[in-house]
Coordinates of N, CA and C and ligand atoms in Angstrom, one line a residue:
M1 N -32.7 48.4 -4.5 CA -33.6 48.6 -3.3 C -33.8 46.8 -2.6
P2 N -33.8 46.8 -1.5 CA -34.3 45.6 -0.9 C -35.8 45.1 -1.2
I3 N -35.7 43.8 -1.1 CA -37.0 43.3 -1.2 C -37.1 43.0 -0.1
I4 N -38.8 43.3 0.2 CA -39.4 43.0 1.7 C -40.2 41.8 1.2
D5 N -40.0 40.6 2.2 CA -41.2 39.7 2.0 C -42.2 40.0 2.9
K6 N -43.1 40.9 2.6 CA -44.2 41.0 3.4 C -45.2 39.7 3.9
K7 N -44.8 38.4 3.5 CA -45.4 37.5 3.9 C -44.5 36.6 5.2
L8 N -43.7 37.5 5.2 CA -42.6 36.9 6.5 C -43.1 36.6 7.5
S9 N -43.8 35.5 8.4 CA -44.3 35.9 9.8 C -43.2 36.2 10.3
I10 N -43.6 36.2 11.9 CA -42.3 36.9 12.7 C -42.7 35.7 14.2
T11 N -42.2 34.3 14.1 CA -42.2 33.3 15.5 C -41.2 33.4 15.8
T12 N -41.5 32.5 16.8 CA -40.3 32.6 18.0 C -38.8 31.6 17.4
D13 N -39.2 31.0 16.6 CA -37.9 30.2 15.6 C -37.1 31.6 15.1
S14 N -37.7 32.5 14.1 CA -37.3 33.6 13.3 C -37.1 34.6 14.3
K15 N -37.8 35.0 15.3 CA -37.3 36.5 15.7 C -36.3 36.4 16.3
C16 N -35.3 36.1 16.5 CA -34.0 36.3 17.1 C -33.1 36.7 16.0
D17 N -33.4 36.3 14.6 CA -33.1 36.7 13.6 C -33.3 37.9 13.0
L18 N -34.3 38.5 13.2 CA -34.9 39.3 13.0 C -34.5 40.5 13.4
C19 N -34.1 40.3 15.2 CA -33.9 41.6 16.0 C -32.4 41.7 15.7
T20 N -32.6 43.0 14.6 CA -30.4 43.0 14.5 C -30.3 43.5 15.5
G21 N -30.6 43.9 16.7 CA -29.9 44.8 17.3 C -29.2 43.7 18.7
S22 N -30.0 42.5 18.7 CA -29.6 41.1 19.7 C -30.1 41.9 20.9
L23 N -31.1 42.6 21.1 CA -31.5 43.3 22.2 C -31.2 43.1 23.9
C24 N -31.6 41.5 24.0 CA -31.4 41.1 25.4 C -30.1 40.5 25.5
C25 N -28.7 40.5 24.6 CA -27.5 40.9 24.8 C -26.6 42.1 25.5
T26 N -27.1 43.2 25.4 CA -26.8 44.3 25.3 C -27.0 45.2 26.8
Y27 N -27.0 44.7 27.5 CA -28.0 45.1 29.3 C -28.0 43.9 29.8
I28 N -27.3 44.5 31.0 CA -27.4 43.3 32.3 C -28.4 44.3 33.5
T29 N -29.4 43.4 34.4 CA -29.8 44.2 35.5 C -29.8 43.4 36.5
E30 N -30.1 44.0 37.7 CA -29.8 43.3 39.5 C -30.7 44.3 39.8
E31 N -31.8 43.8 40.7 CA -32.3 44.1 41.0 C -31.8 44.4 42.7
I32 N -32.8 45.3 43.5 CA -32.2 45.5 44.5 C -32.8 46.0 45.9
T33 N -32.8 46.0 47.0 CA -33.8 46.3 47.8 C -34.5 47.5 47.6
I34 N -36.0 47.4 47.8 CA -36.4 48.8 48.2 C -36.1 49.7 48.7
P35 N -35.2 51.1 48.0 CA -34.6 51.9 48.5 C -35.6 53.0 49.5
R36 N -35.3 53.3 50.7 CA -36.2 54.4 51.8 C -35.5 55.1 52.3
S37 N -34.3 54.8 52.7 CA -33.7 55.8 53.4 C -33.2 57.0 52.7
K38 N -32.6 58.2 53.3 CA -31.6 59.1 52.4 C -30.8 58.3 52.3
A39 N -29.6 57.4 53.0 CA -28.2 56.9 53.0 C -28.7 56.0 51.8
E40 N -29.5 55.1 51.5 CA -29.8 54.4 50.4 C -29.5 55.2 49.2
F41 N -30.9 56.1 49.4 CA -31.0 56.9 47.6 C -29.6 57.4 47.3
N42 N -28.6 58.2 48.9 CA -27.3 58.4 48.5 C -26.5 57.7 47.9
H43 N -27.1 56.7 47.8 CA -25.7 55.4 47.6 C -26.3 55.1 45.7
L44 N -27.4 55.2 45.8 CA -28.0 54.9 44.3 C -27.5 56.5 43.4
L45 N -27.2 57.7 43.9 CA -26.8 58.5 43.3 C -25.6 58.5 42.9
W46 N -24.8 58.0 43.5 CA -23.1 57.5 43.6 C -23.3 56.9 42.5
Q47 N -23.9 55.6 42.1 CA -24.2 54.7 41.2 C -24.7 54.9 39.8
I48 N -25.7 56.0 40.0 CA -26.4 56.5 38.2 C -25.5 57.0 38.0
S49 N -24.2 57.7 38.6 CA -23.8 59.0 38.2 C -22.7 58.4 37.2
H50 N -22.9 57.2 37.5 CA -21.8 56.4 36.4 C -22.3 56.2 35.0
D51 N -21.5 56.2 34.0 CA -22.0 56.2 32.1 C -22.7 55.2 31.9
N52 N -24.0 54.8 31.7 CA -24.2 53.2 31.2 C -25.2 52.7 32.2
V53 N -25.1 53.5 33.7 CA -26.3 52.9 34.8 C -27.5 53.6 35.1
E54 N -28.3 52.8 34.7 CA -29.5 53.7 34.9 C -30.5 52.8 36.4
L55 N -32.1 53.8 36.7 CA -32.5 53.1 37.7 C -33.9 52.8 37.4
Y56 N -34.5 51.7 37.2 CA -35.9 52.0 37.7 C -36.6 51.2 38.2
K57 N -38.4 51.3 38.5 CA -39.0 50.8 39.6 C -40.1 50.6 38.5
D58 N -40.4 49.1 38.9 CA -41.9 48.2 37.9 C -42.2 47.7 39.1
S59 N -43.4 46.9 38.5 CA -44.2 46.1 40.1 C -43.4 45.1 40.2
D60 N -42.3 44.6 40.1 CA -41.8 43.4 40.7 C -40.5 44.5 42.0
G61 N -40.3 46.0 41.5 CA -39.5 46.5 42.4 C -38.6 47.6 41.6
W62 N -37.5 47.7 42.5 CA -36.3 48.9 41.9 C -35.2 47.5 41.7
T63 N -34.7 48.3 40.2 CA -33.7 47.4 39.5 C -32.9 48.3 39.0
L64 N -31.3 47.5 38.9 CA -30.5 48.7 38.1 C -30.1 48.3 37.0
L65 N -30.3 49.0 36.3 CA -30.0 48.6 34.7 C -28.3 49.0 34.0
F66 N -28.1 48.1 33.7 CA -26.4 48.4 33.2 C -26.5 48.1 31.6
K67 N -26.2 49.7 30.8 CA -26.3 49.3 29.5 C -25.0 48.9 28.7
T68 N -24.8 47.8 29.1 CA -23.2 47.3 28.2 C -23.6 46.1 27.6
M69 N -22.8 46.1 26.7 CA -23.0 44.9 25.5 C -22.1 43.8 25.9
C70 N -22.7 42.4 25.9 CA -21.8 41.3 26.3 C -21.1 41.2 25.0
S71 N -19.7 40.9 25.6 CA -18.5 40.8 25.0 C -18.8 39.7 24.0
H72 N -19.5 38.6 23.9 CA -19.6 37.5 23.5 C -19.9 37.7 22.2
L73 N -21.2 39.0 21.9 CA -22.0 39.1 21.2 C -20.9 39.2 19.8
E74 N -21.2 38.6 18.7 CA -20.4 38.6 17.9 C -21.1 39.7 16.6
L75 N -20.3 39.9 15.7 CA -21.1 41.2 14.5 C -22.2 40.7 13.9
D76 N -22.8 39.6 13.9 CA -23.6 39.1 12.8 C -24.7 38.5 14.1
G77 N -24.9 39.0 15.6 CA -26.2 38.5 16.7 C -25.7 37.5 16.9
R78 N -24.5 36.5 16.6 CA -24.7 35.1 17.4 C -23.9 35.7 18.5
C79 N -24.5 34.8 19.2 CA -23.4 34.5 20.6 C -21.9 33.6 20.4
G80 N -21.2 34.1 20.6 CA -19.7 33.6 20.5 C -19.5 32.4 21.4
I81 N -19.9 32.3 22.5 CA -19.9 31.1 23.1 C -21.4 30.4 23.2
Y82 N -22.1 30.4 22.6 CA -23.3 29.3 22.6 C -23.5 28.4 23.2
E83 N -22.3 27.3 23.1 CA -22.6 26.0 24.0 C -22.4 26.0 25.4
I84 N -21.8 26.6 25.6 CA -21.6 27.2 26.8 C -21.9 28.5 27.9
R85 N -22.8 29.2 27.1 CA -23.6 30.8 27.5 C -24.3 30.1 29.0
P86 N -23.9 31.1 29.8 CA -24.4 31.3 31.2 C -26.0 30.8 31.0
D87 N -26.5 29.9 32.0 CA -27.9 29.5 32.1 C -28.7 30.4 32.4
I88 N -28.5 31.8 32.4 CA -29.7 32.9 32.5 C -29.9 33.3 30.9
C89 N -29.0 32.7 30.2 CA -28.8 32.9 28.9 C -29.7 31.9 27.9
K90 N -29.4 30.8 28.3 CA -30.0 29.3 27.9 C -31.8 29.6 28.4
E91 N -31.6 30.4 29.3 CA -33.5 30.1 30.2 C -34.1 31.1 29.6
Y92 N -33.7 32.0 28.9 CA -34.1 33.2 28.6 C -35.3 33.0 27.3
S93 N -36.5 33.2 27.1 CA -37.6 33.4 26.3 C -37.6 34.1 25.4
N94 N -37.7 33.8 24.0 CA -38.3 35.2 23.2 C -39.4 34.9 23.0
N95 N -40.3 34.3 23.8 CA -41.7 34.2 23.4 C -42.3 35.6 23.5
Y96 N -41.9 36.2 24.3 CA -42.5 37.7 24.5 C -41.5 38.7 25.3
C97 N -40.7 39.1 24.4 CA -39.3 39.9 24.9 C -39.7 41.2 24.6
E98 N -37.9 42.1 24.7 CA -37.5 43.2 24.2 C -38.0 43.6 23.2
Y99 N -38.5 42.6 22.0 CA -38.1 42.7 20.6 C -39.7 43.2 20.6
D100 N -40.6 42.5 21.2 CA -42.5 42.9 21.3 C -42.7 43.7 21.9
V101 N -42.1 44.0 23.0 CA -42.6 45.4 23.8 C -41.4 46.2 24.4
P102 N -41.1 47.2 24.0 CA -40.0 47.8 24.8 C -40.1 47.8 26.7
P103 N -39.7 47.8 27.1 CA -39.2 47.0 28.3 C -39.9 48.6 29.5
E104 N -39.5 49.4 28.6 CA -39.8 51.2 29.6 C -41.7 51.4 29.8
E105 N -42.1 50.0 28.9 CA -43.4 50.8 29.0 C -44.0 50.1 30.2
A106 N -43.3 49.3 31.2 CA -43.7 48.7 32.3 C -42.9 49.3 33.3
W107 N -42.4 50.3 33.2 CA -41.9 51.4 34.2 C -42.3 52.2 35.1
D108 N -42.7 52.3 36.3 CA -43.2 53.5 37.2 C -42.7 54.7 37.0
L109 N -41.0 54.1 37.4 CA -40.2 55.6 37.4 C -39.0 55.1 36.3
H110 N -38.2 56.1 36.3 CA -36.9 55.4 35.2 C -36.1 56.4 35.5
F111 N -34.9 56.3 36.0 CA -34.0 57.6 36.0 C -32.3 57.1 35.3
T112 N -32.5 58.0 34.3 CA -31.4 57.8 33.6 C -29.5 58.2 33.7
N113 N -30.0 59.1 34.9 CA -29.0 60.1 35.7 C -29.1 60.7 36.8
H114 N -27.8 61.5 37.4 CA -28.0 61.9 38.9 C -28.9 62.8 39.1
A115 N -28.7 63.8 37.6 CA -30.2 65.0 37.9 C -31.4 64.4 38.3
D116 N -31.5 63.1 37.3 CA -32.6 62.4 37.0 C -33.3 62.7 38.8
L117 N -32.3 61.6 39.4 CA -32.6 61.0 40.9 C -32.8 62.4 41.4
Y118 N -31.7 63.0 41.9 CA -31.8 64.0 42.7 C -33.4 64.5 42.6
A119 N -33.7 65.3 41.3 CA -35.1 65.9 41.1 C -35.8 65.0 42.0
Y120 N -35.9 63.6 42.2 CA -36.5 63.0 42.9 C -36.3 62.7 44.1
V121 N -35.3 62.7 44.6 CA -35.2 62.8 46.0 C -35.4 63.9 46.5
Q122 N -35.4 65.0 46.0 CA -35.6 66.7 46.6 C -37.2 66.6 46.8
K123 N -38.2 66.1 46.2 CA -39.5 66.2 46.4 C -39.6 64.8 47.1
R124 N -38.9 64.1 47.4 CA -39.3 62.5 47.8 C -39.2 63.3 49.5
F125 N -38.0 63.7 49.9 CA -37.7 64.0 51.5 C -38.0 65.5 51.5
K126 N -38.3 65.8 52.5 CA -38.5 67.5 53.0 C -37.1 67.9 53.0
K127 N -36.0 67.5 53.4 CA -34.8 67.7 53.6 C -33.7 67.2 52.9
W128 N -32.9 67.3 51.5 CA -31.8 66.8 51.1 C -30.8 67.9 51.1
P129 N -30.1 67.4 51.2 CA -29.6 66.0 52.1 C -29.5 65.7 53.2
Ligands
LIG1 S1 -34.5 37.2 23.1 FE1 -35.8 39.0 22.1 S2 -34.4 40.4 22.3 FE2 -32.9 39.0 22.4 S3 -32.4 38.3 20.5 FE3 -34.3 37.5 20.8 S4 -35.9 38.5 19.8 FE4 -34.2 39.7 20.3
LIG2 S1 -23.3 34.8 26.5 FE1 -24.1 34.8 24.7 S2 -26.5 34.4 24.9 FE2 -26.0 35.3 27.0 S3 -25.5 37.7 26.7 FE3 -23.3 36.8 25.9 S4 -24.2 37.3 23.8 FE4 -25.9 36.9 24.6

């Protein structure tokens, strides 16, 4: 049985080593303009019909979420291109990240598939399509 060091404190220096799934390297997001029209939601219905594409709304607006692991993430959780990783990776702070709180907790709306979003648009628009 492994010995667990209960005195191990989680700091910003140790946190990423403890984050076995390297959570922040397993998805990308793209903010979108606030969808209002039927045509815009129709387009989102197409996008969300694809595997691993989700949609959420939070206090910042609407965002497409692509659950796709970075091809540079190595089996040990390290970045395979650390020295030349993109700026967004360099600038990402682990001070308060997915390891601390699941991002879903801040989402007002979350759609994981076509059926979810279709049910929403049917309520939102009196006539759909
Ligand atoms: S920044 Fe956060 S989510 Fe990313 S590897 Fe470190 S602890 Fe995990
Ligand atoms: S480039 Fe490196 S740090 Fe950036 S997402 Fe990929 S594995 Fe993670």
